[in-house]
Short mmCIF file of C-alpha atoms and ligand atoms in Angstrom, two decimals:
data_model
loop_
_atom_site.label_atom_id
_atom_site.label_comp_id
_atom_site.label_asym_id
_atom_site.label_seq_id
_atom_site.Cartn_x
_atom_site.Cartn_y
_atom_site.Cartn_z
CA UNK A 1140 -3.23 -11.47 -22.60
CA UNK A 1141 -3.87 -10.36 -19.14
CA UNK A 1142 -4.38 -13.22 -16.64
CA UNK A 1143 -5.57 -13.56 -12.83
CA UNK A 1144 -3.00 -14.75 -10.55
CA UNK A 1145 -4.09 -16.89 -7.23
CA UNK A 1146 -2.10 -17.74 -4.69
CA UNK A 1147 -3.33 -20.79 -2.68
CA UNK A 1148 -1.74 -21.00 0.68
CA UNK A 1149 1.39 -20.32 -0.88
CA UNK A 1150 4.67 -19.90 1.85
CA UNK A 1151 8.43 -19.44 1.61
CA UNK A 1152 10.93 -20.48 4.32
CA UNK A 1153 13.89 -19.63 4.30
CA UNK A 1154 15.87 -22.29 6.95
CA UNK A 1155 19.49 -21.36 8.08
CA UNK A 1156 21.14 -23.56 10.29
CA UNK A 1157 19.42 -22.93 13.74
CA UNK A 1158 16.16 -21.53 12.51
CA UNK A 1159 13.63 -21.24 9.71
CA UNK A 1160 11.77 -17.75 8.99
CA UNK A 1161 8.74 -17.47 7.18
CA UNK A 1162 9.20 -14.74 4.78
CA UNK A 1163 5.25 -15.38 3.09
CA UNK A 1164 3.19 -17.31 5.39
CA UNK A 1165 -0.08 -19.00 3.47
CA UNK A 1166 -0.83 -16.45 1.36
CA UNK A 1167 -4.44 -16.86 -0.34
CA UNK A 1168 -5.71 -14.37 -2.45
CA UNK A 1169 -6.80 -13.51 -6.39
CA UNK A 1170 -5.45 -11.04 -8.05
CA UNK A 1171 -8.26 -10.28 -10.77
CA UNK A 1172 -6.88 -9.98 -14.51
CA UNK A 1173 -5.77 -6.75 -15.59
CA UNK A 1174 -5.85 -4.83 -12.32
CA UNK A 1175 -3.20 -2.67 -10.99
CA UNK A 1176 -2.43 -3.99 -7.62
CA UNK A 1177 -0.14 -2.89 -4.91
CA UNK A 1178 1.57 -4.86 -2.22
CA UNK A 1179 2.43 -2.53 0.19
CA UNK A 1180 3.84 -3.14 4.19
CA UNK A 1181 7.19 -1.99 5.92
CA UNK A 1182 10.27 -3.03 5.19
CA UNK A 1183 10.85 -6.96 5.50
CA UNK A 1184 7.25 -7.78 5.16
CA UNK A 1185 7.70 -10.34 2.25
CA UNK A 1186 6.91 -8.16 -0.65
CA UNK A 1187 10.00 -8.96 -2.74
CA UNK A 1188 9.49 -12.98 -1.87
CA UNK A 1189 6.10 -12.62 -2.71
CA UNK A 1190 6.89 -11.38 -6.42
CA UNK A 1191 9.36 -13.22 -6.91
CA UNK A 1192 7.23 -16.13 -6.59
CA UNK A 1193 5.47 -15.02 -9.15
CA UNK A 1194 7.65 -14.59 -11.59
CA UNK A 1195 9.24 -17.55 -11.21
CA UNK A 1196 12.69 -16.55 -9.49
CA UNK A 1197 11.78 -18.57 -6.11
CA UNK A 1198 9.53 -21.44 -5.68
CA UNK A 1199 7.47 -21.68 -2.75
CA UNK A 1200 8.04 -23.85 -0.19
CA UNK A 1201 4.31 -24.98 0.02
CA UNK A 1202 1.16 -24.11 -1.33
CA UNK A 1203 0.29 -23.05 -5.45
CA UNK A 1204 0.66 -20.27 -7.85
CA UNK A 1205 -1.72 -20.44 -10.41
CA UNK A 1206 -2.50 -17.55 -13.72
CA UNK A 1207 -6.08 -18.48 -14.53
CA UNK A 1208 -6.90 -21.83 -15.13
CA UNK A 1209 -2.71 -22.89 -15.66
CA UNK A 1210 -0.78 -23.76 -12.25
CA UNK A 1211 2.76 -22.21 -12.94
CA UNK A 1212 4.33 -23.18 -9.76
CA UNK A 1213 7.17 -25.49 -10.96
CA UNK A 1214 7.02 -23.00 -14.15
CA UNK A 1215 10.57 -21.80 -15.13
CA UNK A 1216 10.33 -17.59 -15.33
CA UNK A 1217 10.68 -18.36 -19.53
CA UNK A 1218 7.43 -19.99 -19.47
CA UNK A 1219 5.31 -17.43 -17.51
CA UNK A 1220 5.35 -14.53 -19.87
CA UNK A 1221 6.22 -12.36 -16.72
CA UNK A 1222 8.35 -9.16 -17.09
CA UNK A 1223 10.11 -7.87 -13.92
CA UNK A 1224 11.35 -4.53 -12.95
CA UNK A 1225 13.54 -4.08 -10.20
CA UNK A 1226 14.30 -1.84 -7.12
CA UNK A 1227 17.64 -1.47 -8.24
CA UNK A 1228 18.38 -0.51 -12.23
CA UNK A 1229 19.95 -2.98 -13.89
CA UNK A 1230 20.93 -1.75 -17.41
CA UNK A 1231 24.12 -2.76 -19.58
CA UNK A 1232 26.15 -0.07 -19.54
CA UNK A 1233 27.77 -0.63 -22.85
CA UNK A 1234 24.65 -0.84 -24.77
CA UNK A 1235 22.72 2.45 -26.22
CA UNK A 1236 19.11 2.49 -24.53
CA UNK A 1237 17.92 1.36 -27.71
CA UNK A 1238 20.04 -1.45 -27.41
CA UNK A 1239 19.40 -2.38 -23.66
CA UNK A 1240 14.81 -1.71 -23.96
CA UNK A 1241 16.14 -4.22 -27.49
CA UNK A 1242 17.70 -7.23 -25.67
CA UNK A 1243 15.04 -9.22 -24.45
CA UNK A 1244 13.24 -9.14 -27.46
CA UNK A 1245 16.45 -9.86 -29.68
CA UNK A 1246 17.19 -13.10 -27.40
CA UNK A 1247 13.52 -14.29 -28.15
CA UNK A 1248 14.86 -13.71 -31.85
CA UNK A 1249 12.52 -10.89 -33.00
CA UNK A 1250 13.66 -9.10 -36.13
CA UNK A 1251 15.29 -5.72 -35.88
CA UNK A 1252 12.76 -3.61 -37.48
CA UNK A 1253 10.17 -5.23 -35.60
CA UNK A 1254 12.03 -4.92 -32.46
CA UNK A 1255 12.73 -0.97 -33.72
CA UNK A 1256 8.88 -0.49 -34.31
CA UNK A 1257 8.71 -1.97 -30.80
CA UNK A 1258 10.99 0.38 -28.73
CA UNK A 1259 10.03 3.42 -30.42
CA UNK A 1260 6.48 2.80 -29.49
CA UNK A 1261 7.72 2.00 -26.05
CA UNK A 1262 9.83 5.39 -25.64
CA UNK A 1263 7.01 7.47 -26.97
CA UNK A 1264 4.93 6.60 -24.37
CA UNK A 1265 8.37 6.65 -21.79
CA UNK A 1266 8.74 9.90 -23.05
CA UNK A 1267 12.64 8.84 -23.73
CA UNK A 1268 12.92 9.08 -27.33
CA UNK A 1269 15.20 11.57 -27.42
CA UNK A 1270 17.61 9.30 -25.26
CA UNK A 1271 17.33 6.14 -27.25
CA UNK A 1272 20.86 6.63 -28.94
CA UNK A 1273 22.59 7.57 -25.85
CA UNK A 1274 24.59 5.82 -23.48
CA UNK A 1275 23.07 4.40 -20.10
CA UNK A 1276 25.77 6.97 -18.05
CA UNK A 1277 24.51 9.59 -19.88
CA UNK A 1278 21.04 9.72 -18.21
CA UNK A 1279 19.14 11.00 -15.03
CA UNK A 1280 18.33 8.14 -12.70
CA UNK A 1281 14.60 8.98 -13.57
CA UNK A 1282 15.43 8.05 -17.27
CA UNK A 1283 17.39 4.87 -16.32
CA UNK A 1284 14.33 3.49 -14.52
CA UNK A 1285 12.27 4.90 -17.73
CA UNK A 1286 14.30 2.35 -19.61
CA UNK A 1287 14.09 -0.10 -17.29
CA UNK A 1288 10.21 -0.12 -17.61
CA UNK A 1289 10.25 0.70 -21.25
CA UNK A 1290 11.96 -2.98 -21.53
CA UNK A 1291 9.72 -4.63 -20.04
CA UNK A 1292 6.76 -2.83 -21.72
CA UNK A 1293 8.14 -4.02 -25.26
CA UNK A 1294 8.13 -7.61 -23.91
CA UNK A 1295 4.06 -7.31 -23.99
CA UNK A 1296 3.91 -9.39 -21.12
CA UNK A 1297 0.97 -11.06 -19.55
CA UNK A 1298 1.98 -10.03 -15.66
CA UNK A 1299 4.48 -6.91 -15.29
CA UNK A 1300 6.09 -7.02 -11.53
CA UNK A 1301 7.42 -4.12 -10.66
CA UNK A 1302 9.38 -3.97 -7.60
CA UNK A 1303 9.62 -0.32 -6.00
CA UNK A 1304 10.92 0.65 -8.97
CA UNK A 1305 10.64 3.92 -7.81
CA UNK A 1306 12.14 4.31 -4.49
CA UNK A 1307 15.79 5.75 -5.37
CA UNK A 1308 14.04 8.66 -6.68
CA UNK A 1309 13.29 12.16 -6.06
CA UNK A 1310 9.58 13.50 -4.87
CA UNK A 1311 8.70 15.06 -8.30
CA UNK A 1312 10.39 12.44 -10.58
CA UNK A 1313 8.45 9.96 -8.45
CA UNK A 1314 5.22 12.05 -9.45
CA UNK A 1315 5.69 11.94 -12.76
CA UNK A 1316 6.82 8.75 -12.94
CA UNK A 1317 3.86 7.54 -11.28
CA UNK A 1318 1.92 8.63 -14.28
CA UNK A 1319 3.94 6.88 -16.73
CA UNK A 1320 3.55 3.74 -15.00
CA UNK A 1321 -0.21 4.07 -15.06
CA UNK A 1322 0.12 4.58 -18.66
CA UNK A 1323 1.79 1.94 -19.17
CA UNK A 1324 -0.58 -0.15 -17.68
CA UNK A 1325 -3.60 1.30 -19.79
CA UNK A 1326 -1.67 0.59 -23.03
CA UNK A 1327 -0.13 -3.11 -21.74
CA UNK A 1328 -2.93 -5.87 -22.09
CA UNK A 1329 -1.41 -7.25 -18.40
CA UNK A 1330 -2.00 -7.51 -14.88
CA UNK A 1331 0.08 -5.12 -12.86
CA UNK A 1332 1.95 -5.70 -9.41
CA UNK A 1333 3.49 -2.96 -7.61
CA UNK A 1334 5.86 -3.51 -5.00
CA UNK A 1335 5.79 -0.05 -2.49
CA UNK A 1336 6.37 0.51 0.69
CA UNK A 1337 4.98 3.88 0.59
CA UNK A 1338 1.32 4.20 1.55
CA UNK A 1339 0.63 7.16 -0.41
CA UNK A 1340 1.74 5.26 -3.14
CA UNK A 1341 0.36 2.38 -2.96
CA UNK A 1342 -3.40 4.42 -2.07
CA UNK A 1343 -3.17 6.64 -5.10
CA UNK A 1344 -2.48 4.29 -8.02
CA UNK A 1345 -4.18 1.01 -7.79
CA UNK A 1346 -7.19 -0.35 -8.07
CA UNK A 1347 -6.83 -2.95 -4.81
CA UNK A 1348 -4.20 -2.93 -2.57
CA UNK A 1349 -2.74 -5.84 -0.49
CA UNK A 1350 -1.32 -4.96 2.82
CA UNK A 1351 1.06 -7.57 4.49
CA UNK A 1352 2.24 -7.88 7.60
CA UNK A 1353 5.34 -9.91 8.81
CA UNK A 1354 4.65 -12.30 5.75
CA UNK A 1355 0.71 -12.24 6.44
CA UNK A 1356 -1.86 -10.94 4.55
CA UNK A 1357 -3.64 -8.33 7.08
CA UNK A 1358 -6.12 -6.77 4.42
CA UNK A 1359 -6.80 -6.91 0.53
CA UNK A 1360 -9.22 -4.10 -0.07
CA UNK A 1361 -9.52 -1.43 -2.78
CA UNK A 1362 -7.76 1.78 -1.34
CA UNK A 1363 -11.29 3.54 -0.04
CA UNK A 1364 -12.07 0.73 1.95
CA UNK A 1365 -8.56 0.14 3.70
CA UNK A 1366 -8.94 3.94 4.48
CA UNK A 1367 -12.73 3.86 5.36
CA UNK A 1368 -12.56 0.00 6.75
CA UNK A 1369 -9.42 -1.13 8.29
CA UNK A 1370 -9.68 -4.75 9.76
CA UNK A 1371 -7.20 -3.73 12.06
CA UNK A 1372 -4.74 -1.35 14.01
CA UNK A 1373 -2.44 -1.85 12.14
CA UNK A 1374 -3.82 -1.31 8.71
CA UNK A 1375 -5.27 1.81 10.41
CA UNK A 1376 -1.98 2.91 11.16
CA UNK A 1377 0.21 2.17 8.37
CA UNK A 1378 -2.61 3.64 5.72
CA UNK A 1379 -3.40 7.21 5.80
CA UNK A 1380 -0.64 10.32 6.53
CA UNK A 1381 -0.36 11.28 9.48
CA UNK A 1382 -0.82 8.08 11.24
CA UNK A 1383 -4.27 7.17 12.60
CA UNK A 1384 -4.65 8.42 16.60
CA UNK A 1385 -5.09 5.59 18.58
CA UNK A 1386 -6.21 6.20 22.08
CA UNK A 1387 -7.20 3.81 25.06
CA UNK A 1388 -10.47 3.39 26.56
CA UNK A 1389 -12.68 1.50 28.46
CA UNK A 1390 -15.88 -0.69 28.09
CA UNK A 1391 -18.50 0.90 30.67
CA UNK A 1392 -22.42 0.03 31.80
CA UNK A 1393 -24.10 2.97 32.16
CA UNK A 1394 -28.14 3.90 32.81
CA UNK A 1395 -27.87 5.20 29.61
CA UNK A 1396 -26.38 1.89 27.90
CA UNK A 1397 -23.36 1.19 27.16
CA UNK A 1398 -19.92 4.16 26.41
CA UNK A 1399 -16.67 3.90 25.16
CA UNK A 1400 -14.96 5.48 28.31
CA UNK A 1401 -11.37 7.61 28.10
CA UNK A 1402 -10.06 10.55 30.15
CA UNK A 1403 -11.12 13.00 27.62
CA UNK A 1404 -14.56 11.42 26.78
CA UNK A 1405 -17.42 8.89 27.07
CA UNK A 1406 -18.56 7.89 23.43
CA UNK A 1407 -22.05 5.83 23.73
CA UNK A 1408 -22.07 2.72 21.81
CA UNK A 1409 -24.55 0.14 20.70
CA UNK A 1410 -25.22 -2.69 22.95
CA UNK A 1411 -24.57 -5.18 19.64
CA UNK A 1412 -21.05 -4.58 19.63
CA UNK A 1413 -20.28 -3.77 23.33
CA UNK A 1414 -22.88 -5.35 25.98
CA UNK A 1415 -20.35 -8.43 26.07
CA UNK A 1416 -17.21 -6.22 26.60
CA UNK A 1417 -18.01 -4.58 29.58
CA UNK A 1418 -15.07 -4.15 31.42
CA UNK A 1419 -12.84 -4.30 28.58
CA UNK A 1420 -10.04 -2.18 27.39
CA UNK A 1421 -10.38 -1.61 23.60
CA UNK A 1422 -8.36 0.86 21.48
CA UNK A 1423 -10.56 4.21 19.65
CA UNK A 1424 -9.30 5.43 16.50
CA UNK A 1425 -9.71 8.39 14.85
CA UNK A 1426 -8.13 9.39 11.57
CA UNK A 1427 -6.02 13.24 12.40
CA UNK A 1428 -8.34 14.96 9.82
CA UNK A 1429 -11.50 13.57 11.51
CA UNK A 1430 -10.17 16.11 14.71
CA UNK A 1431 -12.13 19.50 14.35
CA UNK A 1432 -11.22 22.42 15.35
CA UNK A 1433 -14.97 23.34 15.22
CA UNK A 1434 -17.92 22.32 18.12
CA UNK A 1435 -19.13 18.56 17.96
CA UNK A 1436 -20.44 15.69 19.24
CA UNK A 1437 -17.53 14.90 21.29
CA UNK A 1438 -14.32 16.29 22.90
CA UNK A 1439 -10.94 16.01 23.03
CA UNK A 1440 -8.45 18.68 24.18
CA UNK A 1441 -4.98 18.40 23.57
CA UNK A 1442 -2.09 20.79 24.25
CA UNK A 1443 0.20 21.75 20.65
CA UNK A 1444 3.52 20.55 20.50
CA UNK A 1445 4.76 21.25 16.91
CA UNK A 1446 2.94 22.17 14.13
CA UNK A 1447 3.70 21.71 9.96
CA UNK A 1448 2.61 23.24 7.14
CA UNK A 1449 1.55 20.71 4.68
CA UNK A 1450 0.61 22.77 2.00
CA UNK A 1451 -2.78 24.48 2.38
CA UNK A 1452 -3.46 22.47 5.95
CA UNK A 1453 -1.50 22.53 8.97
CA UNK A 1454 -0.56 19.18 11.18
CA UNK A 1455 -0.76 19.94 15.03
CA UNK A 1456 1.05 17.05 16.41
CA UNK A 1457 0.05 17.47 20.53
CA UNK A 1458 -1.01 15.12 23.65
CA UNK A 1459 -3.80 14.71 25.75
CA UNK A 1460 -3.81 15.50 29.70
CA UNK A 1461 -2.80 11.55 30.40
CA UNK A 1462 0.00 11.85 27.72
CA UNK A 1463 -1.45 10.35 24.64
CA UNK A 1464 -0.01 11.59 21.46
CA UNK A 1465 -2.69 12.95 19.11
CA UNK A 1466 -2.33 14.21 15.39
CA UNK A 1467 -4.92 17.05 14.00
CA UNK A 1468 -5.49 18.18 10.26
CA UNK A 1469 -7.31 21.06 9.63
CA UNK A 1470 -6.44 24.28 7.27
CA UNK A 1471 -8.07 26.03 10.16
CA UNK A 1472 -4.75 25.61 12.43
CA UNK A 1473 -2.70 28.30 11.16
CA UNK A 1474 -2.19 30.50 13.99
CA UNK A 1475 -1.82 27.51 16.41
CA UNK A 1476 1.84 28.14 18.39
CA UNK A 1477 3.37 25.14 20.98
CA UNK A 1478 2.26 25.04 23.57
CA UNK A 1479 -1.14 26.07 22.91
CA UNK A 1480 -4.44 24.01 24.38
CA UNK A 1481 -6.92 23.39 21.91
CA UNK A 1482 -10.59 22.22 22.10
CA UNK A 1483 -10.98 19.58 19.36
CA UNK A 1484 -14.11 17.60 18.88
CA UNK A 1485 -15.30 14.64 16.77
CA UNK A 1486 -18.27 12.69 15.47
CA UNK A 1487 -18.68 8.86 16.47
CA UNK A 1488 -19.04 7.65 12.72
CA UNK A 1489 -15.48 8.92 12.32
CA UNK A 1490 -14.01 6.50 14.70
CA UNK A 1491 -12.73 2.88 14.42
CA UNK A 1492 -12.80 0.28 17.64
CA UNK A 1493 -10.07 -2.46 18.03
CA UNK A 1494 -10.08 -4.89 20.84
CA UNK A 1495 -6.65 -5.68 22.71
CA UNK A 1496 -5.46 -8.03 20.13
CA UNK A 1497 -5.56 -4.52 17.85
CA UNK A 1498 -8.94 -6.59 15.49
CA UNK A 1499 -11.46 -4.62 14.43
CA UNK A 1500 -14.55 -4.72 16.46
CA UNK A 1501 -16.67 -2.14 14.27
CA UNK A 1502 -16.26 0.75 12.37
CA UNK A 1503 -18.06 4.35 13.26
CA UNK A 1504 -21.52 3.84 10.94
CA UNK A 1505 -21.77 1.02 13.22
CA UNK A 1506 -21.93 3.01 16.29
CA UNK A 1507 -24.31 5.65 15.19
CA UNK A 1508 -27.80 3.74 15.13
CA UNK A 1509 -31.08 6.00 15.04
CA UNK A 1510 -32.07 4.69 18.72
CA UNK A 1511 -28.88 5.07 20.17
CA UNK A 1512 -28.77 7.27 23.33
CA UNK A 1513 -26.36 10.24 23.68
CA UNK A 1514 -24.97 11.18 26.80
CA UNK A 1515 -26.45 14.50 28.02
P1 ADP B 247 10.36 -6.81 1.60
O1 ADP B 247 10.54 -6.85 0.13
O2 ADP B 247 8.95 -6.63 2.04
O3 ADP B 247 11.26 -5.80 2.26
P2 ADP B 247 11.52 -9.48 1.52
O4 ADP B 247 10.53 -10.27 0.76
O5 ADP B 247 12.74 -9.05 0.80
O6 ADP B 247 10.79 -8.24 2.22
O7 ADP B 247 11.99 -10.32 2.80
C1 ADP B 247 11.07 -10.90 3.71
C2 ADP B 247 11.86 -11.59 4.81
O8 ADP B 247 12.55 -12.72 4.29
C3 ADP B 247 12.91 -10.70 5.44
O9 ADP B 247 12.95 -10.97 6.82
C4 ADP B 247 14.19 -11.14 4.77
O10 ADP B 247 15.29 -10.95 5.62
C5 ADP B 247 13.94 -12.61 4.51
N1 ADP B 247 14.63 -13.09 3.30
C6 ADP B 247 14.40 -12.65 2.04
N2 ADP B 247 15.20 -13.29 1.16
C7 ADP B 247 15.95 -14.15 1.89
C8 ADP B 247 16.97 -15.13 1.58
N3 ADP B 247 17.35 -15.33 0.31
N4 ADP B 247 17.50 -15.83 2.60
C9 ADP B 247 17.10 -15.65 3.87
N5 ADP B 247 16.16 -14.76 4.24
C10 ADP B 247 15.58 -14.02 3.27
MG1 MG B 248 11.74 -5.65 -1.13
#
């Protein structure tokens, strides 16, 4: 049966002789029962300690895992009811697939035609049925990590861990994969945690996302609202392809109230937010497919430096006058050539505002009140 997981200030050191790193550094959160969630961050980040506290395989040096009501943290991986996929396949290689998605079960001592029943309901939904008698050597890497998952699917466990189980693979294998491991998780009564540390990933298949940074949490957010919401820079950056623009501006009095100053534009904001940051330098951001091609509000001209086609749309990647680089999206780019100067533009309920520690100080709805003045 599917359980919550909570982690209550939970941290792992790891001490060598002259120093001690924090890998997870007092991690609180709840993980609700039966989600799909992803823990996502750049290499390093503690994403691999962090599941492997959960299943048992390292214990924390402070602070409690609990599933539900039961604290498991000096729980052996046995007692858990935890299956765990890795980043790197580990099948035996003298064992037919049947065999290998087989062993678990046939340690726990589960009769062979129950086990059979088992895998073949497994590979169905894997897809690998046809591969069951064959020999690990004999398959695609795709089907290896098939088989991988497949034994951990016939374990029925309560929490399935999978740890970028995906990452040695090619673009469309990863597609398709990706589907099989949301099936799995429809058919599994379990609560899912994926290990990525691909953004598009990690946005596209679960149902909350935790984003870590250097061992902290930064945000734990359903994908929309990590796009839509970020708490931070650095959530704004690392979520969302390209990357979001982040330019440098300037708190400013004016008669009218109170702007967002930059050398390409003056965006008025709401005294709420602002009137005790005059004088300030802050950070705007604006997401690259937020940047029109089109008349708006406000400005922003950049000059074209190399441009991709990314299917239907184009990416302009170019810089402002003072040398800021700037990212634009638009399908409307298509006969843009380096070097070109373009007029973008772009609507104040688009952007995000970070003070100089990179925090969020409000989002764009926030700066778009009815009484607000524009600039003329
Ligand atoms: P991720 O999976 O996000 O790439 P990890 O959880 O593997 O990150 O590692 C987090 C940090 O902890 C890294 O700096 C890594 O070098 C360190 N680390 C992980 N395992 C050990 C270990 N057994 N001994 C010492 N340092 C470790
Ligand atoms: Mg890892």
């Amino acid at each position: 049966m599917a359980r919550p997981i909570h982690f209550d200030t939970v941290r792992k050191e790891y001490k060598t002789a002259s120093t001690v790193h924090v890998a997870v550094d007092d991690l609180t959160l709840s993980i609700p029962e039966g989600s799909f969630t992803t823990l996502v961050g750049p290499s390093g980040c503690g994403k691999t300690t962090t599941l492997r506290m959960i299943a048992g395989l390292e214990t924390p040096s402070s602070g409690r895992i609990a599933f539900g009501d039961e604290d498991v943290t000096e729980q052996s991986p046995q007692e858990r009811n935890c299956a765990m996929v890795f980043q790197s396949i580990a099948l035996y290689p003298h064992m037919t697939v049947r065999e290998n998605i087989g062993y678990g079960l046939k340690i726990q001592g589960v009769p062979k035609a129950e086990r059979d029943e088992l895998i073949d309901e497994a590979a169905a939904t894997l897809q690998i049925t046809e591969q069951l008698e064959k020999m690990p050597a004999e398959l695609s890497g795709g089907q290896q990590q098939r088989v991988a998952l497949g034994s951990a699917f016939v374990q029925d466990p309560d929490v399935l861990l999978l740890d970028e189980p995906m990452s040695d693979l090619d673009a469309k294998l990863k597609a398709e994969l990706r589907v099989e491991v949301q099936r799995l998780h429809q058919e599994l009564d379990a609560t899912v945690v994926y290990v990525t540390h691909d953004q598009t990933e990690a946005m596209t298949m679960s149902d909350q996302v935790i984003l870590l940074n250097e061992g902290r949490l930064e945000q734990f957010a359903p994908p929309g609202e990590l796009f839509d919401r970020p708490v931070s820079a650095y959530v704004a950056e690392f979520i969302g392809t390209p990357s979001t623009n982040l330019l440098s501006a300037t708190v400013d009095e004016s008669e009218d109230g109170y702007v967002l100053s930059a050398p390409g534009f003056d965006v008025a904001v709401p005294a709420e937010h602002f009137a005790d940051r005059v004088g300030e330098r802050v950070t705007v951001g604006i997401r690259p497919q937020y940047l029109s091609a089109d008349d708006g509000t406000y400005g922003l001209d950049i000059t074209a430096e190399v441009i991709e086609q990314l299917g239907t749309e184009f990416v302009v990647h170019g810089y402002t006058d003072d040398g800021s680089a700037v990212d634009a999206v638009s399908a409307a780019f298509g006969n843009v050539d380096p070097g070109d100067e373009l007029d973008l533009s772009f609507e104040a309920r688009d952007l995000f505002v970070f003070d100089d520690t990179g925090q969020t100080i409000c989002h764009g709805p926030d700066l778009v009140r009815e009484n607000l003045s524009q600039p003329s």
